[in-house]
Coordinates of N, CA and C in Angstrom, one line a residue:
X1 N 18.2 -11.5 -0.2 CA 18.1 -10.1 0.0 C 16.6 -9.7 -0.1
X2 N 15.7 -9.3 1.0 CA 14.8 -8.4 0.9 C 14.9 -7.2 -0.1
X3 N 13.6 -7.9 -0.9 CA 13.3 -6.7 -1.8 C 11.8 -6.0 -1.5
X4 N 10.7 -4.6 -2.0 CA 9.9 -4.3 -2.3 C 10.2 -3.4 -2.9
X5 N 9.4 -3.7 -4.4 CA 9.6 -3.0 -5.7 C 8.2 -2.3 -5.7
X6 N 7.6 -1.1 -5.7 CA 6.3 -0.9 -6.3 C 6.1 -0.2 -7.3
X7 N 5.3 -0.2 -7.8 CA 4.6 0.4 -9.3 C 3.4 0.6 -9.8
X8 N 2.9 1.3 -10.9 CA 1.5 1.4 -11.0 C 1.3 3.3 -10.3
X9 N 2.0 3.6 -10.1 CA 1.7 4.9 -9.7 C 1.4 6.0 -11.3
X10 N 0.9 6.9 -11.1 CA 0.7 8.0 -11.8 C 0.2 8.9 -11.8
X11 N -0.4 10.0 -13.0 CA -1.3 11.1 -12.7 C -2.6 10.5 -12.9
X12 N -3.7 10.7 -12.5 CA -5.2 10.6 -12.4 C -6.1 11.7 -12.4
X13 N -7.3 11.8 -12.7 CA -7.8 12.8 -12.4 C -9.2 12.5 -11.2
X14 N -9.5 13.6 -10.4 CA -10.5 13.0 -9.1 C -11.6 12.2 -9.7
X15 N -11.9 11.0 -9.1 CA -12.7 10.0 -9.5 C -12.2 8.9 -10.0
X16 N -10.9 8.7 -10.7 CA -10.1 7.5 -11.4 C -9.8 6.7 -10.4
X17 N -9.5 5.4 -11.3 CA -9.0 4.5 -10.3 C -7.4 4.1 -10.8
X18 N -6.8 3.4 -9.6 CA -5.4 2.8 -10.1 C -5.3 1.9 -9.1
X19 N -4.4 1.0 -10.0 CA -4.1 -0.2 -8.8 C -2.7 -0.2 -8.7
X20 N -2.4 -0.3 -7.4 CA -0.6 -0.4 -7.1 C -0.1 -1.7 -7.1
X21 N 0.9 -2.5 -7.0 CA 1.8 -3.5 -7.1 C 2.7 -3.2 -6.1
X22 N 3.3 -4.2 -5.8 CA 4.3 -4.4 -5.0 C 5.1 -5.3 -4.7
X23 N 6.1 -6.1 -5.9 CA 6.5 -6.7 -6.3 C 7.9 -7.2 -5.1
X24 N 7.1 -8.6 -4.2 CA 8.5 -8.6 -3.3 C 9.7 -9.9 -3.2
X25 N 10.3 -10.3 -2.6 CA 11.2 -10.6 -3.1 C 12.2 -11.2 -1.7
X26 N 13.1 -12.3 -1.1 CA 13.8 -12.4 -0.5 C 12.9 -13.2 1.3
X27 N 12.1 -12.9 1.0 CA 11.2 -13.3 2.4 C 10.1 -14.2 2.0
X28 N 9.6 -14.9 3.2 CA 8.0 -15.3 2.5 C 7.0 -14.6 3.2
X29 N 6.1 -14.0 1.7 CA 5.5 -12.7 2.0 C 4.6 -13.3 3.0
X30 N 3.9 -15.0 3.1 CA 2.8 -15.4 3.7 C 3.2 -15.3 5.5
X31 N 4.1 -15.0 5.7 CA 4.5 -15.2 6.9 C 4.5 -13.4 7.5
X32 N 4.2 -12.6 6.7 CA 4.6 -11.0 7.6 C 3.4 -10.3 7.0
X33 N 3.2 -10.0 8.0 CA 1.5 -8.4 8.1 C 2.2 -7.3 6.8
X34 N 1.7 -7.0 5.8 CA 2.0 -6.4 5.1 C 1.8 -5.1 4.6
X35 N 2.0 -4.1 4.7 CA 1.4 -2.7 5.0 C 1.6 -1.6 3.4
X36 N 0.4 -0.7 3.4 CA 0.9 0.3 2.8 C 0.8 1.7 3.2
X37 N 1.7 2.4 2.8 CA 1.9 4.0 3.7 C 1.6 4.6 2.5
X38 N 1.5 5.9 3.3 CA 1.8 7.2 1.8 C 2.1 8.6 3.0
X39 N 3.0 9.1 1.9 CA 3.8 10.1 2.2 C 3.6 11.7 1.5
X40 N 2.8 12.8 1.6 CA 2.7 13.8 1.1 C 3.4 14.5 1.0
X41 N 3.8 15.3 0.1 CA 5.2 16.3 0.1 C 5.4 17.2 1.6
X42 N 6.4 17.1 2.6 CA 5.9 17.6 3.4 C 5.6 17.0 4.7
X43 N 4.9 16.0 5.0 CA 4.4 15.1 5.7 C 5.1 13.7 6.1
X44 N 4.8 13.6 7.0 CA 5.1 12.3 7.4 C 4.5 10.8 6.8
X45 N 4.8 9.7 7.6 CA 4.4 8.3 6.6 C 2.9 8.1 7.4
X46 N 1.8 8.5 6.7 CA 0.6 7.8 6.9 C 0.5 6.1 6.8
X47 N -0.1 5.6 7.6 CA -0.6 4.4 7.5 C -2.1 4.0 6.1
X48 N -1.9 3.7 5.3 CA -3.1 3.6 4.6 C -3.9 2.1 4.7
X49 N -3.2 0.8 4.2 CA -3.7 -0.1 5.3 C -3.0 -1.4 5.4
X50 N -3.3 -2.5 5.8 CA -2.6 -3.2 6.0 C -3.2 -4.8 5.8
X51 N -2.5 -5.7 5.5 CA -3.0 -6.9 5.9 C -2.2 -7.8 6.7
X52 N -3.0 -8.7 7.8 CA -2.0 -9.8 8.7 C -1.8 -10.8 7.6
X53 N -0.8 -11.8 8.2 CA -0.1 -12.8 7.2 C -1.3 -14.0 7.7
X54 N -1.1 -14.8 8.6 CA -1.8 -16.0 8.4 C -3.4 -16.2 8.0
X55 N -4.3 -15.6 8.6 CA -5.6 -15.2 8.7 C -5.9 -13.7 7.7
X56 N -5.0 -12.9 7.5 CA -5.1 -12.1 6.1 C -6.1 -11.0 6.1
X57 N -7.0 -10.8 7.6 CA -7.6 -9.8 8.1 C -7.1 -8.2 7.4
X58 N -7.5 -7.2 7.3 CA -7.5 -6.4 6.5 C -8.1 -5.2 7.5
X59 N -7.1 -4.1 7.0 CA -7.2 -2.4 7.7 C -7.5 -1.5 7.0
X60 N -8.1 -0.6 7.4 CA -8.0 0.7 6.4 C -8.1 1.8 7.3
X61 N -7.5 3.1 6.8 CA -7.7 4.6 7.3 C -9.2 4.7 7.3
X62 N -9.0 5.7 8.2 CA -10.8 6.6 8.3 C -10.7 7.1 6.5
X63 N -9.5 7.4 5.9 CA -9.5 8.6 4.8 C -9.7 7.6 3.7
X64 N -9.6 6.1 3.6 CA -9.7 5.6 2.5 C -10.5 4.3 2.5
X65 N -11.7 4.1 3.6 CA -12.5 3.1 4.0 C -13.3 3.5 2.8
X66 N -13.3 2.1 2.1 CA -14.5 2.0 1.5 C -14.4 2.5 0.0
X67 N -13.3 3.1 0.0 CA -12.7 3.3 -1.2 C -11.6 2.5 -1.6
X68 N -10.6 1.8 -1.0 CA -9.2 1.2 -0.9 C -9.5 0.0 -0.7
X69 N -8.9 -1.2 -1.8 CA -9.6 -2.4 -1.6 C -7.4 -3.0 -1.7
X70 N -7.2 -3.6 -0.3 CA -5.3 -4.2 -0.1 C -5.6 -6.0 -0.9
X71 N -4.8 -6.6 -1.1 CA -4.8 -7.3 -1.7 C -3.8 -8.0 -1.8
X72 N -3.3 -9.8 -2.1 CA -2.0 -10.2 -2.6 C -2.2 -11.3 -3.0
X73 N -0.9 -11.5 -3.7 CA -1.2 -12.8 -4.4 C -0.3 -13.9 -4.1
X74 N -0.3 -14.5 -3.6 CA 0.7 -15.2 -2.6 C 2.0 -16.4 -3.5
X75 N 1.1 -16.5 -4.7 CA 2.1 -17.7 -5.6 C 2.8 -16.5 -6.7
X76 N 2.7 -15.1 -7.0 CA 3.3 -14.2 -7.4 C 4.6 -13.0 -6.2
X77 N 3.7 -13.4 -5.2 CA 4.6 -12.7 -3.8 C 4.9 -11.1 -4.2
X78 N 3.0 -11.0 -4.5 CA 2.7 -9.2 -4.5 C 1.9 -9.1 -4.1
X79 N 1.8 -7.9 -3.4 CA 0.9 -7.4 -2.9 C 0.2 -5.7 -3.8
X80 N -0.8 -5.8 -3.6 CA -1.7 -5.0 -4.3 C -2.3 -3.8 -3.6
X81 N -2.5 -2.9 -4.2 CA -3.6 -1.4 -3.5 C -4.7 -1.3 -4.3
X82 N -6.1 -1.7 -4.7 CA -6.7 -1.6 -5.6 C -7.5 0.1 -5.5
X83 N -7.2 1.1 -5.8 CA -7.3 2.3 -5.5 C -8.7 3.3 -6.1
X84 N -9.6 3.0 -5.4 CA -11.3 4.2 -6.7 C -11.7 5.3 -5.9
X85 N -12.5 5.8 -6.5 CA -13.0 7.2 -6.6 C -11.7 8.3 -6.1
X86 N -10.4 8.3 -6.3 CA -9.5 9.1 -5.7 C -9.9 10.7 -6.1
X87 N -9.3 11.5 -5.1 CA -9.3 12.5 -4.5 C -8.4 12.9 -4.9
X88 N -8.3 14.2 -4.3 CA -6.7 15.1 -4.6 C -5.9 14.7 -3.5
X89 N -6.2 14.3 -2.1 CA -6.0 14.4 -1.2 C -5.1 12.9 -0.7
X90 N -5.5 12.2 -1.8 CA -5.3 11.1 -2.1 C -3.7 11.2 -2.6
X91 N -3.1 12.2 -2.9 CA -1.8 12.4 -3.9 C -1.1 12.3 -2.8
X92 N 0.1 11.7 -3.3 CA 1.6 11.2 -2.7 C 2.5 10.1 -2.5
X93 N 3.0 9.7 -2.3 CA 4.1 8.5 -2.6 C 3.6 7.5 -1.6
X94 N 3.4 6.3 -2.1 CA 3.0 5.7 -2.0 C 3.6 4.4 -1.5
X95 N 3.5 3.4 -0.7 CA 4.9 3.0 0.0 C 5.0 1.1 0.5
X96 N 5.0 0.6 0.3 CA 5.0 -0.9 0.6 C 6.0 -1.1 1.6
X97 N 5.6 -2.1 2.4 CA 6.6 -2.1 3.8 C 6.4 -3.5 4.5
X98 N 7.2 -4.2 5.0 CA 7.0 -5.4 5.6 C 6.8 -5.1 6.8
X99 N 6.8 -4.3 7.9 CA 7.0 -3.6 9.2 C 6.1 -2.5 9.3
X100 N 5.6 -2.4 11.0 CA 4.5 -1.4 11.2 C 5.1 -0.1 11.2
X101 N 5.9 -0.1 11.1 CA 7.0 1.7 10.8 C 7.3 1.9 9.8
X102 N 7.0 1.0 8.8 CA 8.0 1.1 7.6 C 9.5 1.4 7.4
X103 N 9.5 0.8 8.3 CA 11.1 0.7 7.9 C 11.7 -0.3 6.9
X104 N 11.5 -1.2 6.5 CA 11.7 -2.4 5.7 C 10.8 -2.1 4.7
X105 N 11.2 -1.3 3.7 CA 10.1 -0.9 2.6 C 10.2 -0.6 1.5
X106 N 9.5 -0.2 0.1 CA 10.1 0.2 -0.9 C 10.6 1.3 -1.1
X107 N 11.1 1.8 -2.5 CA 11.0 3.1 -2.7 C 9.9 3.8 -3.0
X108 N 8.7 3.6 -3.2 CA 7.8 4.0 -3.3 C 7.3 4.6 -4.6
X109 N 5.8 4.6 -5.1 CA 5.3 5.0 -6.6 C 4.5 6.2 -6.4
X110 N 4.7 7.1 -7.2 CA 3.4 8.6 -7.0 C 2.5 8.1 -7.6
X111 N 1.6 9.2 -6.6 CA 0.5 9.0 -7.2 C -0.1 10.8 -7.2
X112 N -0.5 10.8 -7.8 CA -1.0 12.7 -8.0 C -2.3 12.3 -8.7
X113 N -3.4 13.1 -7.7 CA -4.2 12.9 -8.1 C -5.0 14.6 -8.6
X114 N -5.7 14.7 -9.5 CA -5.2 16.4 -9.8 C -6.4 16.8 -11.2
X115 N -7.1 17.6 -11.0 CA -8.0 17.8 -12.3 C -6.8 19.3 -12.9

């Protein structure tokens, strides 16, 4: 059974950092592009970034270049969001997904970022 579990979400205040988890389960993670979304109250599923499986190449938004560091750990079979200088703008659920739609994905962890 395909799983993705994530966690590590919370409140913050602008400037903090947090790192996500994404605990998965049922697949081998080394074999599928691994993605993370986020979702704002309201909004649809942004793409935030992603990494390919063999070669491990790495994406990011215009909104979180340079700030967002993706990540995994392949003998644990998680994947990571290492997350700094966050914003307000940066708040919303947060989403792990084996598929470029997200459709094969978690439930996802908040994140509120908020002075």
């Amino acid at each position: 059974q395909v799983q993705l579990v994530e966690s590590g979400g919370g409140l913050v205040q602008p400037g903090d950092s947090l790192t996500l988890a994404c605990a998965t389960s049922g697949f081998p993670i080394d074999n599928y592009w691994l993605f993370w979304f986020r979702q704002a109250p309201g909004q649809g599923l942004e793409l935030v970034s992603y990494m390919t499986s063999i070669d491990t190449h790495t994406f990011y938004s215009d909104a979180v270049r340079g700030r967002f560091n993706i990540s995994k750990d392949s003998a644990t079979r998680t994947l990571y969001l290492q997350m700094n200088d966050l914003k307000p703008q940066d708040t919303g659920l947060y989403i792990c997904a084996r598929d470029q739609h997200g459709n094969e994905r978690g439930q996802g962890t908040q994140v509120t970022v908020s002075s």
